[in-house]
Structures are given as C-alpha cells and as structure tokens.
PDB file of C-alpha atoms in Angstrom:
ATOM      1  CA  UNK A   1       8.753 -19.323  -3.592  1.00 49.00           C
ATOM      2  CA  UNK A   2       7.390 -17.498  -0.575  1.00 59.00           C
ATOM      3  CA  UNK A   3       5.393 -14.284  -0.800  1.00 69.00           C
ATOM      4  CA  UNK A   4       8.383 -12.210   0.356  1.00 71.00           C
ATOM      5  CA  UNK A   5      10.833 -13.567  -2.239  1.00 81.00           C
ATOM      6  CA  UNK A   6       9.902 -10.721  -4.576  1.00 92.00           C
ATOM      7  CA  UNK A   7      11.066  -8.055  -2.077  1.00 96.00           C
ATOM      8  CA  UNK A   8      14.415  -6.699  -3.223  1.00 97.00           C
ATOM      9  CA  UNK A   9      14.628  -3.975  -0.574  1.00 98.00           C
ATOM     10  CA  UNK A  10      12.724  -1.393   1.432  1.00 98.00           C
ATOM     11  CA  UNK A  11      12.387   2.362   1.530  1.00 98.00           C
ATOM     12  CA  UNK A  12      11.680   4.242   4.747  1.00 98.00           C
ATOM     13  CA  UNK A  13      10.582   7.836   4.161  1.00 98.00           C
ATOM     14  CA  UNK A  14      11.039  10.152   7.135  1.00 98.00           C
ATOM     15  CA  UNK A  15       8.545  13.047   6.930  1.00 98.00           C
ATOM     16  CA  UNK A  16       9.243  16.487   8.350  1.00 98.00           C
ATOM     17  CA  UNK A  17       8.519  20.198   7.984  1.00 97.00           C
ATOM     18  CA  UNK A  18      10.466  23.444   8.448  1.00 97.00           C
ATOM     19  CA  UNK A  19      10.335  23.096  12.233  1.00 98.00           C
ATOM     20  CA  UNK A  20      11.637  19.492  12.254  1.00 98.00           C
ATOM     21  CA  UNK A  21      14.101  19.430   9.325  1.00 98.00           C
ATOM     22  CA  UNK A  22      17.164  19.298  11.608  1.00 98.00           C
ATOM     23  CA  UNK A  23      15.605  16.529  13.703  1.00 98.00           C
ATOM     24  CA  UNK A  24      14.849  14.494  10.568  1.00 98.00           C
ATOM     25  CA  UNK A  25      18.315  15.033   9.101  1.00 98.00           C
ATOM     26  CA  UNK A  26      19.908  13.890  12.354  1.00 98.00           C
ATOM     27  CA  UNK A  27      17.656  10.810  12.565  1.00 98.00           C
ATOM     28  CA  UNK A  28      18.484   9.817   8.980  1.00 98.00           C
ATOM     29  CA  UNK A  29      22.218  10.345   9.490  1.00 98.00           C
ATOM     30  CA  UNK A  30      22.145   8.243  12.656  1.00 98.00           C
ATOM     31  CA  UNK A  31      20.254   5.465  10.850  1.00 98.00           C
ATOM     32  CA  UNK A  32      22.676   5.539   7.900  1.00 98.00           C
ATOM     33  CA  UNK A  33      25.664   5.194  10.222  1.00 98.00           C
ATOM     34  CA  UNK A  34      24.162   2.617  12.569  1.00 98.00           C
ATOM     35  CA  UNK A  35      22.674   0.288   9.919  1.00 98.00           C
ATOM     36  CA  UNK A  36      24.803   1.092   6.826  1.00 98.00           C
ATOM     37  CA  UNK A  37      21.645   2.014   4.913  1.00 98.00           C
ATOM     38  CA  UNK A  38      21.692   4.458   2.014  1.00 98.00           C
ATOM     39  CA  UNK A  39      20.458   7.935   2.928  1.00 98.00           C
ATOM     40  CA  UNK A  40      18.859   9.931   0.135  1.00 96.00           C
ATOM     41  CA  UNK A  41      18.591  13.689  -0.160  1.00 95.00           C
ATOM     42  CA  UNK A  42      16.736  15.706   2.459  1.00 96.00           C
ATOM     43  CA  UNK A  43      13.939  17.104   0.261  1.00 96.00           C
ATOM     44  CA  UNK A  44      12.564  20.408   1.536  1.00 96.00           C
ATOM     45  CA  UNK A  45       9.658  20.063  -0.894  1.00 96.00           C
ATOM     46  CA  UNK A  46       7.095  17.365  -1.661  1.00 95.00           C
ATOM     47  CA  UNK A  47       8.572  14.691  -3.943  1.00 94.00           C
ATOM     48  CA  UNK A  48       6.775  11.866  -5.741  1.00 92.00           C
ATOM     49  CA  UNK A  49       3.717  10.572  -3.887  1.00 95.00           C
ATOM     50  CA  UNK A  50       4.836  11.977  -0.555  1.00 95.00           C
ATOM     51  CA  UNK A  51       2.542  14.556   1.104  1.00 94.00           C
ATOM     52  CA  UNK A  52       5.319  16.192   3.134  1.00 96.00           C
ATOM     53  CA  UNK A  53       8.998  16.995   2.883  1.00 98.00           C
ATOM     54  CA  UNK A  54      10.985  13.786   3.296  1.00 98.00           C
ATOM     55  CA  UNK A  55      14.251  11.920   3.380  1.00 98.00           C
ATOM     56  CA  UNK A  56      14.515   8.339   2.122  1.00 98.00           C
ATOM     57  CA  UNK A  57      16.459   5.515   3.709  1.00 98.00           C
ATOM     58  CA  UNK A  58      17.047   2.542   1.379  1.00 98.00           C
ATOM     59  CA  UNK A  59      17.631  -0.808   3.073  1.00 98.00           C
ATOM     60  CA  UNK A  60      18.075  -4.454   2.224  1.00 98.00           C
ATOM     61  CA  UNK A  61      15.533  -6.829   3.781  1.00 97.00           C
ATOM     62  CA  UNK A  62      18.097  -7.808   6.443  1.00 97.00           C
ATOM     63  CA  UNK A  63      18.918  -4.169   7.245  1.00 98.00           C
ATOM     64  CA  UNK A  64      15.217  -3.274   7.363  1.00 98.00           C
ATOM     65  CA  UNK A  65      14.542  -5.937   9.998  1.00 97.00           C
ATOM     66  CA  UNK A  66      16.838  -3.932  12.316  1.00 98.00           C
ATOM     67  CA  UNK A  67      16.011  -0.437  11.015  1.00 98.00           C
ATOM     68  CA  UNK A  68      12.218  -0.462  11.458  1.00 98.00           C
ATOM     69  CA  UNK A  69      12.177  -1.254  15.203  1.00 98.00           C
ATOM     70  CA  UNK A  70      14.899   1.349  15.759  1.00 98.00           C
ATOM     71  CA  UNK A  71      12.897   3.983  13.854  1.00 98.00           C
ATOM     72  CA  UNK A  72       9.790   3.081  15.877  1.00 98.00           C
ATOM     73  CA  UNK A  73      11.648   3.850  19.106  1.00 98.00           C
ATOM     74  CA  UNK A  74      13.721   6.826  17.913  1.00 98.00           C
ATOM     75  CA  UNK A  75      11.484   8.807  15.524  1.00 98.00           C
ATOM     76  CA  UNK A  76      10.525  11.169  18.357  1.00 97.00           C
ATOM     77  CA  UNK A  77       7.192  12.198  16.860  1.00 97.00           C
ATOM     78  CA  UNK A  78       8.237  12.203  13.197  1.00 98.00           C
ATOM     79  CA  UNK A  79       5.993  10.278  10.809  1.00 98.00           C
ATOM     80  CA  UNK A  80       7.674   7.429   8.912  1.00 98.00           C
ATOM     81  CA  UNK A  81       6.267   5.680   5.845  1.00 98.00           C
ATOM     82  CA  UNK A  82       8.010   2.465   4.840  1.00 98.00           C
ATOM     83  CA  UNK A  83       7.310   0.090   1.963  1.00 98.00           C
ATOM     84  CA  UNK A  84       8.873  -2.893   0.218  1.00 97.00           C
ATOM     85  CA  UNK A  85      10.411  -2.721  -3.239  1.00 97.00           C
ATOM     86  CA  UNK A  86       8.857  -5.477  -5.381  1.00 96.00           C
ATOM     87  CA  UNK A  87       8.831  -3.861  -8.816  1.00 95.00           C
ATOM     88  CA  UNK A  88       5.156  -2.850  -8.481  1.00 95.00           C
ATOM     89  CA  UNK A  89       5.408   0.748  -7.232  1.00 95.00           C
ATOM     90  CA  UNK A  90       1.645   1.272  -6.966  1.00 94.00           C
ATOM     91  CA  UNK A  91       1.044  -1.849  -4.861  1.00 95.00           C
ATOM     92  CA  UNK A  92       4.177  -1.224  -2.803  1.00 96.00           C
ATOM     93  CA  UNK A  93       2.912   2.229  -1.802  1.00 96.00           C
ATOM     94  CA  UNK A  94      -0.863   1.577  -1.725  1.00 95.00           C
ATOM     95  CA  UNK A  95      -1.141  -1.972  -0.380  1.00 95.00           C
ATOM     96  CA  UNK A  96       2.105  -2.817   1.418  1.00 96.00           C
ATOM     97  CA  UNK A  97       2.979   0.383   3.293  1.00 96.00           C
ATOM     98  CA  UNK A  98       3.887   0.512   6.972  1.00 97.00           C
ATOM     99  CA  UNK A  99       3.213   3.681   8.966  1.00 97.00           C
ATOM    100  CA  UNK A 100       4.942   4.769  12.153  1.00 98.00           C
ATOM    101  CA  UNK A 101       2.841   7.597  13.523  1.00 96.00           C
ATOM    102  CA  UNK A 102      -0.287   8.958  11.886  1.00 92.00           C
ATOM    103  CA  UNK A 103      -0.806   7.686   8.346  1.00 93.00           C
ATOM    104  CA  UNK A 104      -1.107  10.349   5.654  1.00 92.00           C
ATOM    105  CA  UNK A 105      -2.665  10.280   2.205  1.00 92.00           C
ATOM    106  CA  UNK A 106      -0.212   9.606  -0.620  1.00 93.00           C
ATOM    107  CA  UNK A 107      -0.663  10.976  -4.149  1.00 92.00           C
ATOM    108  CA  UNK A 108      -0.894   7.624  -5.934  1.00 94.00           C
ATOM    109  CA  UNK A 109      -1.837   9.258  -9.253  1.00 94.00           C
ATOM    110  CA  UNK A 110       1.855   9.427 -10.164  1.00 92.00           C
ATOM    111  CA  UNK A 111       1.847   5.650 -10.643  1.00 92.00           C
ATOM    112  CA  UNK A 112      -0.650   5.846 -13.513  1.00 79.00           C
TER     113      UNK A 112
END
C-alpha cells in the first residue's frame, strides 16, 4: 500500500469576503461544471476551522489532479486551502494542507 492509498478524496476551500463573494461563487460554479466536482454552500460566515467565509469543492483524487492546477491559474487573487480526506481530520488540515495564495491560520481546536 502506498502512502496515498488512504486518500478517499480532497476538499478545496475557496476563501472570500463581502467584496469578493460574487467572484468566489463564480469560480466555484465554473469549477463544478468543468470538473464535475461537488460544490458546497457559499458560507457568508466562518465555518469549522476556516478563518474566512468559504465555499467547498469536493473532488475525487482523479478530479483533484485536474482541479488544483486550474484553481492555481484561475483563482484571481482568492486564497484557496485544499487538503486530502484520509479519515484523520486534524492531520488532513494541519499536516497535509495545500495553500494557493497566502496561508492563513486555521482554528484546529475544533478537532479536539
């Protein structure tokens, strides 16, 4: 078994604020259509460990391999936090995260 066999999927969280909510919604909708990834709600409040408003894109490993480079080129200044889904939420967020743009501090206390 390779190290990545435990990855069942990925989440990409697109961060935004009141000034960029429409930009983020459009980016997420484009990604959902282009890559057939699942788009979560556009949260205009902080949710979970996330330090800003966000929208989640859920992807399979194969989808993520296409999604991440596209987000890198099309995020237009938005910060993106992506992480694998391995069943260990703390490690996934703390140790295995990928940042596009300036990394922000997550509230990891929610993971106990």
